[in-house]
Amino acid sequence: MKQPKSAVSALLLGSLLVGACAKNNTPTTTSNAASATQTATIEGGKQVSSPQVITGEENFKYVTEQFADLRILRYRVPGFEELPAKQKELLYYLYEAALSGRDIIYDQNYKHNLRIRRTLDAIVQNKKDRSTSPDWEKLIEYTKRVWFSNGIHHHYSSTKFLPEFSKDFLAQSIRKVPADQLPLLPGESVDKFIATITPIMFDPTIAPKQTNKESGVDVIKTSAVNFYEDVTQKEVEAFYSKKTDPDKERPVSHGLNSKVVKENGQVVEKVWKVGGIYGSAIERIVFWLEKAITVAENEQQRLALQRLVDYYRTGDLKTFDEYNIAWVNDVNSRVDVVNGFIEVYDDPLGIKGSYESVVSFKDEEATKRINAIARQAQWFEDNSPLLPAHKKKNVVGITAKVITTVVESGDAAPSTPIGINLPNANWIRKEHGSKSVNLGNIVHAYNESSNTGGSTLGEFAYSQEEIDRAKKYGSLASNLHTDMHEVIGHASGQINPGVGTPKQTLKNYASTMEEGRADLVALYYVMDPKLVEIGVMPSLEVGKAEYDGYIRNGLMTQLARIEPGKNIEEDHMRNRQMVAAWAYEKGKKDNVIEKVTRNGKTYFKINDYQKLRELFGQLLRETQRITSEGDFNAAKNLVETYGVKVDPALHKEVLQRYSTLKIAPYQGFIQPKLSPVVKDGKVVDVIIAYPDNFTQQMLEYGEVYNLLPHYN
């Protein structure tokens, strides 16, 4: 039986790091980032060889492979080689901290995921008698899907995907692996293990959906996420309704970092912390964070990292608030990190935070655009179509920047966001501000990869004018939408006094409503002359390009991501259809958006961009009212009416047209690899390399960051 690695002591890890190059008695002294390979590096106590370092944009391959509905990309980290050695060292420690939590997201997504992934890893690693049969190819594809989605449920639709190889082939493949390399439980035979794991993988009735947000069902009992066990939705809601805060104006994020279970008939929380659930992985995260503290850029960054460590050690959510405040106030550091239990999209009740980490440094030049928007935050708030009572009188502390991503982990990888706005606590945002970022090099990689394969634009755009406008302004339009969504959208508006947080009042509709509200802010202002005035776009043609693309995507092209007969489940997709479908319906009288059939194909053509902007403003006012007043019934009606149901005839058409393009609708990334150069016991440089083999990276991660028990 292959046991997961326990958390190695800080002393041992420290000695391994210091002695990384001395192990072969050939210390590495080079600091040349352009060198082809690094001969001796250290990761989690293992010596490995780094992939080739590629420095030239012209030789960089952005797309590596495509399978199922997925495409694997790579991204560059421009400017890394020019960073000072201390900043590189800081980034390396944060990189290791990020990846040390990788197993957590698998377990959070479904309690059997780690055993399934470790089984698949062992099969792929066992090179003896590997078959070239169709079953083997399908097993490899299934394994890659599990790696991509951090489990056996689709990363976007949250529906369980089933193996296309046979049960017998799985059993044969498992039996070819030495028993000590399989994730067996104490006393468990290989045959018993096969009998246990097979229905979990193959039976469509077992855990069919990771996160279920359907109306009228117990969303806890019908969701596979490992945030709750043996409890009902009513029990969970009753449990958290009893949580009180001494300071009602500054509530902590109750339940963010815990699993809710029933013990001896009582509902209790099991906290994710050092010494608690996920303790062995969190210990490793803390070890690397403490190394990062020693090379922090300044006192404020050091304070923020120390508060994060304190939070991981105690699990205290008040300390988590203190960390967020310190993090928001760290505005002078170039290096930054998101690390923790952050986003709540995977919880049907919007309470539990999924583990994620994004390590980055500021892109100084590109930040000028987003800063120009942030400086006008109060103007945008004052001139928004919101009801006066719902506007913030004093918008504070929006720190906006474009970042160069170094590594992502957990819920942020392989599928990644392109913009982030944190923290999520409304009171912290109101009193202390927020950080809004655009992941510049990720967006660049997406844009570069779009040059490969067929064109959705050519297939779904109504006119050549629309295509030309998209080609000229589409990239800028997309960036501005992301900037406005994150910097202005999430930071705008306020909740009425005495009204609870959206997760309390809007419940399973909270995330969809929040994303829709932020999108509407971006849509309303991307057609405003103010953006031309402040110099971030040349003309309103940029806004028109964004409107074209948003309506086209919200009403049509995103349907390529949905299986036939299914409804829309993912919050961002629900939000986009909700906004587009509402505007289409409300604008019918004036023919604002026209549905056109030409040569048997459906198109949506915008006839009046200014009236569409007015419609977006009306819906923005209503979504903010719903949020400010905590109007659950209105949120439910809006989302269910416009954001969930799919027109089956249009869906069938979109799938047929999309299939001819040979483009995978989902994309994710292989992560860059950082390797320290150690001389005389000190890190003197860090080499960055760009692996191009998804399978190899996933297997390496499975070995190096294998830090949790099979069940947690």
CSV table of C-alpha atoms in Angstrom, one decimal, residues 366-381 383 400 476 479-481 483-484 487-488 522 525-540 542:
chain,number,residue,atom,x,y,z
A,366,ALA,CA,-0.3,47.5,-18.2
A,367,THR,CA,-1.5,48.7,-14.7
A,368,LYS,CA,-1.7,52.2,-16.0
A,369,ARG,CA,-5.0,51.4,-17.9
A,370,ILE,CA,-6.7,49.7,-14.9
A,371,ASN,CA,-5.5,52.5,-12.5
A,372,ALA,CA,-7.1,55.1,-14.7
A,373,ILE,CA,-10.4,53.3,-14.1
A,374,ALA,CA,-9.9,52.9,-10.4
A,375,ARG,CA,-9.2,56.6,-9.9
A,376,GLN,CA,-12.6,57.3,-11.2
A,377,ALA,CA,-14.4,54.9,-8.9
A,378,GLN,CA,-16.4,57.6,-7.1
A,379,TRP,CA,-17.5,59.2,-10.4
A,380,PHE,CA,-18.8,55.8,-11.6
A,381,GLU,CA,-20.7,55.2,-8.4
A,383,ASN,CA,-23.3,58.5,-12.0
A,400,ALA,CA,-6.3,48.0,-9.2
A,476,LEU,CA,-9.4,45.8,-25.6
A,479,ASN,CA,-9.9,43.7,-21.1
A,480,LEU,CA,-12.0,46.8,-20.3
A,481,HIS,CA,-15.0,44.6,-19.4
A,483,ASP,CA,-11.4,45.8,-15.5
A,484,MET,CA,-14.8,47.4,-15.0
A,487,VAL,CA,-12.6,47.2,-10.2
A,488,ILE,CA,-15.9,49.0,-10.3
A,522,ALA,CA,-19.1,46.9,-16.8
A,525,TYR,CA,-20.0,52.0,-18.6
A,526,VAL,CA,-18.2,50.4,-21.5
A,527,MET,CA,-20.5,52.5,-23.7
A,528,ASP,CA,-19.9,55.7,-21.7
A,529,PRO,CA,-17.8,58.5,-23.2
A,530,LYS,CA,-16.1,58.7,-19.8
A,531,LEU,CA,-13.8,55.9,-20.8
A,532,VAL,CA,-12.8,57.8,-23.9
A,533,GLU,CA,-12.3,60.9,-21.8
A,534,ILE,CA,-9.9,59.2,-19.4
A,535,GLY,CA,-8.0,57.7,-22.3
A,536,VAL,CA,-8.6,54.0,-21.8
A,537,MET,CA,-10.4,53.4,-25.1
A,538,PRO,CA,-10.3,55.3,-28.4
A,539,SER,CA,-14.1,55.4,-29.2
A,540,LEU,CA,-17.4,53.9,-28.4
A,542,VAL,CA,-14.9,49.4,-28.4
